[in-house]
Structures are given as structure tokens and as C-alpha cells.
Amino acid sequence: MAALAVAAVTLSACGQQTVVATGPIEQPSPPPTAGDQVVDDVVLRLGFDCFENSAISIDGVVFGPIDPLPEEWIWLVEVRGRATIGGELATFVADDGTTLRLSSGATNSACTYWEFDENPPDTDTGRLDCDHPAVDLLASHHPDTGQGPEALAAAEVPGTVTVEQENPLTWWAVDADGNVLAGVYLGDAEGADYQIFRCRS
């Protein structure tokens, strides 16, 4: 039953207070809930400034993350997946298999940013079998004069018999036994040079 609201207090001629009630007080409505359900093709929008500003919205109810976001999602704007709703909690399973817990109630108020090394070591030598990290590769620069990667590798990498393309800007110089002798890379900026990477002997 709604309580009565006190709208005004007046003084009578006898000096007594008179309370005038004008109507019921509106009771606050409970917060909206999405109900228990499983929702396909849910979009988790990633917070630009903080992990904690990431959210999914189900039936107008916003769920924020309880778990930290994986580093693999750096630079992403949104991630799609499936959400299982149970009361204030939601479990989001991304299309890449990552599982996150979210809540429509109170969540962590901290602001967490991506963390990574300023100069992480480069350990990927591609098809070059150097037995040590890519930071130890020998690199040489060669102007792009229109000669193409095949002619460049033949002139600069002794033993090259063929050049195999990996992508539009990467080629591998290969010898007669199928061993990769060097990587040939062309920058994507206008006027960029070729670079040839080889293992140290």
C-alpha cells in the first residue's frame, strides 16, 4: 500500500500544526532485468579508454565485465559471441572461444589499460631456421629500382635458385635443396626500400 506524502504544513488559528496529505508516494520500480535466457550473436563493445567500459546490452540491460579482457583483443572495437543470462550475471563466450563473466550490477570501478612491453623482443624468424631470435638477423637495405624480388635475391643471396612469395610484400629465397636462405621484404610506403634478412653464421 502506498504511503501518504506530506505536501504542506500549516498553522491553525489555535497555533496547532495541520498536516495536509496530497497523495501516495511513488515507490521506486525494481531495476530492469533481462531474464534468464541464451542470446546468440551478441556484440561486446570494447571500452576505448578502459577495459571496464566494455559492455554488452541485452533487452536494454547493460552488463559490464567482471573478468579481464584478453590481450589478443588489443585494437579491437567489438567482439561477437553468445551470452547466457542468469539474473544479474552473464557469461559471454566469444566466437574465438574466450569466456568472460559480466554483471548488470556493481562491477570493478578501476580503469585498466592494455599492458605490453615497449620494445618486445622479436622472436619470429618466419621460414628462416636461425636457431636464435629475429633480433639477431643480419639485415641489408636495397633501393627499389624495379628489379623485383627474384632478381634482387639472385644478385644478393648466393645459392638462390627460386623465390617463393608468402604475401604481397614478403618473399623467401630458397636454394636447390629447398632450404630458405633469406627473407626479402618490401615496405608498403611510397619509395620504400627492399630489406633482406639472413641468419648470422
CSV table of C-alpha atoms in Angstrom, one decimal:
chain,number,residue,atom,x,y,z
A,1,MET,CA,0.0,0.0,0.0
A,2,ALA,CA,1.5,3.4,-1.0
A,3,ALA,CA,2.4,5.7,1.9
A,4,LEU,CA,0.9,9.2,2.0
A,5,ALA,CA,3.1,12.1,1.1
A,6,VAL,CA,3.2,15.2,3.2
A,7,ALA,CA,2.6,18.1,0.9
A,8,ALA,CA,2.3,21.0,3.3
A,9,VAL,CA,2.4,22.0,7.0
A,10,THR,CA,0.2,25.0,8.0
A,11,LEU,CA,-0.5,26.6,11.3
A,12,SER,CA,-4.2,26.9,12.6
A,13,ALA,CA,-5.6,29.8,14.5
A,14,CYS,CA,-5.0,27.9,17.8
A,15,GLY,CA,-1.3,27.6,17.0
A,16,GLN,CA,-1.6,23.9,16.2
A,17,GLN,CA,0.0,22.4,13.1
A,18,THR,CA,-2.2,21.0,10.4
A,19,VAL,CA,-0.7,18.4,8.1
A,20,VAL,CA,-2.2,18.2,4.6
A,21,ALA,CA,-1.6,15.0,2.7
A,22,THR,CA,-1.9,15.2,-1.1
A,23,GLY,CA,-1.4,11.7,-2.4
A,24,PRO,CA,0.6,8.5,-2.4
A,25,ILE,CA,4.4,8.4,-2.7
A,26,GLU,CA,5.6,6.6,-5.9
A,27,GLN,CA,7.6,3.6,-4.9
A,28,PRO,CA,10.8,3.1,-6.9
A,29,SER,CA,10.5,0.4,-9.5
A,30,PRO,CA,12.9,-2.5,-9.4
A,31,PRO,CA,15.9,-2.3,-11.8
A,32,PRO,CA,15.1,-3.9,-15.2
A,33,THR,CA,16.3,-7.4,-15.8
A,34,ALA,CA,16.9,-9.3,-19.0
A,35,GLY,CA,15.5,-12.6,-17.6
A,36,ASP,CA,17.2,-15.9,-17.8
A,37,GLN,CA,18.0,-16.6,-21.5
A,38,VAL,CA,20.6,-17.5,-24.0
A,39,VAL,CA,21.2,-14.9,-26.7
A,40,ASP,CA,23.1,-15.6,-30.0
A,41,ASP,CA,25.1,-13.0,-32.0
A,42,VAL,CA,25.7,-10.7,-29.1
A,43,VAL,CA,28.2,-7.8,-29.6
A,44,LEU,CA,30.6,-7.0,-26.8
A,45,ARG,CA,31.7,-3.4,-27.4
A,46,LEU,CA,35.2,-2.8,-26.1
A,47,GLY,CA,36.0,0.3,-24.0
A,48,PHE,CA,38.4,2.6,-25.7
A,49,ASP,CA,39.8,4.1,-22.5
A,50,CYS,CA,39.3,1.3,-20.0
A,51,PHE,CA,38.5,-2.4,-20.1
A,52,GLU,CA,35.8,-1.7,-17.6
A,53,ASN,CA,33.8,0.4,-20.1
A,54,SER,CA,33.3,-2.6,-22.3
A,55,ALA,CA,29.7,-3.9,-22.2
A,56,ILE,CA,27.0,-6.0,-23.8
A,57,SER,CA,23.4,-4.9,-23.8
A,58,ILE,CA,20.5,-7.4,-23.6
A,59,ASP,CA,16.9,-6.2,-23.7
A,60,GLY,CA,18.1,-2.7,-22.6
A,61,VAL,CA,20.1,-4.1,-19.7
A,62,VAL,CA,23.8,-3.4,-19.7
A,63,PHE,CA,26.3,-6.0,-18.5
A,64,GLY,CA,29.9,-4.9,-17.6
A,65,PRO,CA,32.9,-7.3,-17.4
A,66,ILE,CA,34.0,-9.0,-14.2
A,67,ASP,CA,36.9,-10.8,-15.8
A,68,PRO,CA,39.8,-9.0,-17.5
A,69,LEU,CA,39.8,-8.9,-21.3
A,70,PRO,CA,42.5,-11.0,-23.2
A,71,GLU,CA,45.5,-9.2,-24.6
A,72,GLU,CA,44.7,-10.8,-28.0
A,73,TRP,CA,41.8,-8.3,-28.3
A,74,ILE,CA,44.0,-5.3,-28.4
A,75,TRP,CA,43.0,-2.8,-31.1
A,76,LEU,CA,39.6,-4.5,-31.5
A,77,VAL,CA,36.4,-2.3,-31.3
A,78,GLU,CA,33.9,-5.1,-30.8
A,79,VAL,CA,33.8,-8.9,-30.3
A,80,ARG,CA,30.8,-11.1,-31.2
A,81,GLY,CA,29.7,-14.2,-29.4
A,82,ARG,CA,26.9,-15.8,-27.3
A,83,ALA,CA,25.6,-14.7,-23.9
A,84,THR,CA,23.9,-16.8,-21.3
A,85,ILE,CA,22.0,-14.6,-18.8
A,86,GLY,CA,21.2,-15.7,-15.3
A,87,GLY,CA,19.8,-12.9,-13.1
A,88,GLU,CA,22.4,-10.1,-12.8
A,89,LEU,CA,25.2,-12.3,-14.2
A,90,ALA,CA,26.0,-13.1,-17.8
A,91,THR,CA,28.5,-15.4,-19.3
A,92,PHE,CA,29.8,-14.3,-22.7
A,93,VAL,CA,31.5,-16.8,-25.0
A,94,ALA,CA,33.2,-15.1,-27.9
A,95,ASP,CA,33.5,-16.6,-31.3
A,96,ASP,CA,37.2,-17.2,-30.7
A,97,GLY,CA,36.3,-19.3,-27.6
A,98,THR,CA,37.2,-16.8,-24.9
A,99,THR,CA,34.8,-16.8,-22.0
A,100,LEU,CA,34.0,-13.8,-19.8
A,101,ARG,CA,31.8,-13.2,-16.8
A,102,LEU,CA,29.8,-10.0,-16.8
A,103,SER,CA,27.3,-8.3,-14.4
A,104,SER,CA,24.5,-5.8,-14.6
A,105,GLY,CA,25.1,-4.9,-11.0
A,106,ALA,CA,28.2,-3.4,-9.4
A,107,THR,CA,31.5,-4.1,-11.2
A,108,ASN,CA,35.1,-3.1,-10.7
A,109,SER,CA,35.4,0.7,-10.8
A,110,ALA,CA,39.1,0.7,-11.6
A,111,CYS,CA,40.4,1.7,-15.0
A,112,THR,CA,42.6,-1.0,-16.6
A,113,TYR,CA,44.6,-0.4,-19.8
A,114,TRP,CA,46.3,-2.7,-22.2
A,115,GLU,CA,49.8,-3.6,-20.9
A,116,PHE,CA,52.7,-4.7,-23.1
A,117,ASP,CA,56.4,-4.3,-23.4
A,118,GLU,CA,57.5,-1.0,-25.0
A,119,ASN,CA,60.1,-3.0,-27.1
A,120,PRO,CA,59.1,-6.6,-27.0
A,121,PRO,CA,61.7,-9.0,-28.4
A,122,ASP,CA,61.1,-10.2,-31.9
A,123,THR,CA,61.4,-14.0,-31.9
A,124,ASP,CA,59.7,-14.7,-35.2
A,125,THR,CA,62.1,-15.5,-38.0
A,126,GLY,CA,59.4,-16.8,-40.3
A,127,ARG,CA,60.7,-19.6,-42.5
A,128,LEU,CA,64.3,-18.8,-41.7
A,129,ASP,CA,65.8,-21.5,-39.4
A,130,CYS,CA,68.4,-19.5,-37.5
A,131,ASP,CA,68.3,-21.1,-34.0
A,132,HIS,CA,68.1,-17.7,-32.4
A,133,PRO,CA,65.7,-14.7,-32.2
A,134,ALA,CA,64.9,-12.4,-35.2
A,135,VAL,CA,66.6,-9.6,-33.4
A,136,ASP,CA,69.9,-11.3,-34.3
A,137,LEU,CA,69.2,-11.5,-38.0
A,138,LEU,CA,71.5,-9.7,-40.5
A,139,ALA,CA,69.6,-7.0,-42.4
A,140,SER,CA,70.6,-5.1,-45.6
A,141,HIS,CA,68.7,-2.4,-47.4
A,142,HIS,CA,68.3,-2.2,-51.2
A,143,PRO,CA,66.6,0.6,-53.2
A,144,ASP,CA,63.5,-0.5,-55.2
A,145,THR,CA,64.6,0.2,-58.8
A,146,GLY,CA,62.0,-2.0,-60.3
A,147,GLN,CA,64.3,-5.0,-60.3
A,148,GLY,CA,61.8,-7.3,-58.5
A,149,PRO,CA,62.5,-9.7,-55.6
A,150,GLU,CA,63.7,-12.5,-57.9
A,151,ALA,CA,66.5,-10.5,-59.4
A,152,LEU,CA,67.4,-9.0,-56.1
A,153,ALA,CA,67.7,-12.3,-54.3
A,154,ALA,CA,69.7,-13.8,-57.2
A,155,ALA,CA,72.1,-10.9,-57.0
A,156,GLU,CA,72.4,-10.6,-53.3
A,157,VAL,CA,71.8,-14.1,-51.8
A,158,PRO,CA,74.3,-16.6,-53.1
A,159,GLY,CA,72.8,-20.1,-53.7
A,160,THR,CA,69.3,-18.8,-54.5
A,161,VAL,CA,67.6,-20.9,-57.2
A,162,THR,CA,64.0,-19.8,-56.7
A,163,VAL,CA,62.0,-17.2,-54.8
A,164,GLU,CA,58.7,-18.1,-53.1
A,165,GLN,CA,56.1,-15.4,-52.4
A,166,GLU,CA,54.4,-15.5,-49.0
A,167,ASN,CA,52.3,-12.3,-49.3
A,168,PRO,CA,52.3,-9.2,-51.5
A,169,LEU,CA,55.3,-7.8,-49.6
A,170,THR,CA,57.3,-10.9,-48.5
A,171,TRP,CA,59.3,-13.5,-50.4
A,172,TRP,CA,61.7,-16.3,-49.4
A,173,ALA,CA,65.0,-17.0,-51.2
A,174,VAL,CA,65.3,-20.8,-51.5
A,175,ASP,CA,68.3,-23.0,-52.5
A,176,ALA,CA,68.4,-26.2,-54.6
A,177,ASP,CA,67.7,-28.3,-51.5
A,178,GLY,CA,64.6,-26.3,-50.5
A,179,ASN,CA,66.3,-24.5,-47.6
A,180,VAL,CA,65.3,-20.9,-47.0
A,181,LEU,CA,68.4,-18.7,-47.3
A,182,ALA,CA,66.8,-15.3,-46.7
A,183,GLY,CA,63.7,-13.3,-46.4
A,184,VAL,CA,63.0,-10.4,-48.8
A,185,TYR,CA,60.6,-7.7,-47.6
A,186,LEU,CA,59.3,-4.6,-49.4
A,187,GLY,CA,58.0,-1.7,-47.3
A,188,ASP,CA,54.4,-0.6,-48.1
A,189,ALA,CA,55.2,3.2,-48.1
A,190,GLU,CA,55.9,5.0,-51.3
A,191,GLY,CA,59.5,4.9,-52.2
A,192,ALA,CA,60.3,2.2,-49.6
A,193,ASP,CA,63.4,0.0,-49.9
A,194,TYR,CA,63.7,-3.7,-50.0
A,195,GLN,CA,65.2,-5.4,-47.0
A,196,ILE,CA,66.9,-8.8,-47.0
A,197,PHE,CA,67.2,-10.7,-43.7
A,198,ARG,CA,69.6,-13.5,-43.2
A,199,CYS,CA,70.8,-15.7,-40.4
A,200,ARG,CA,74.1,-14.9,-38.8
A,201,SER,CA,76.7,-17.6,-39.5
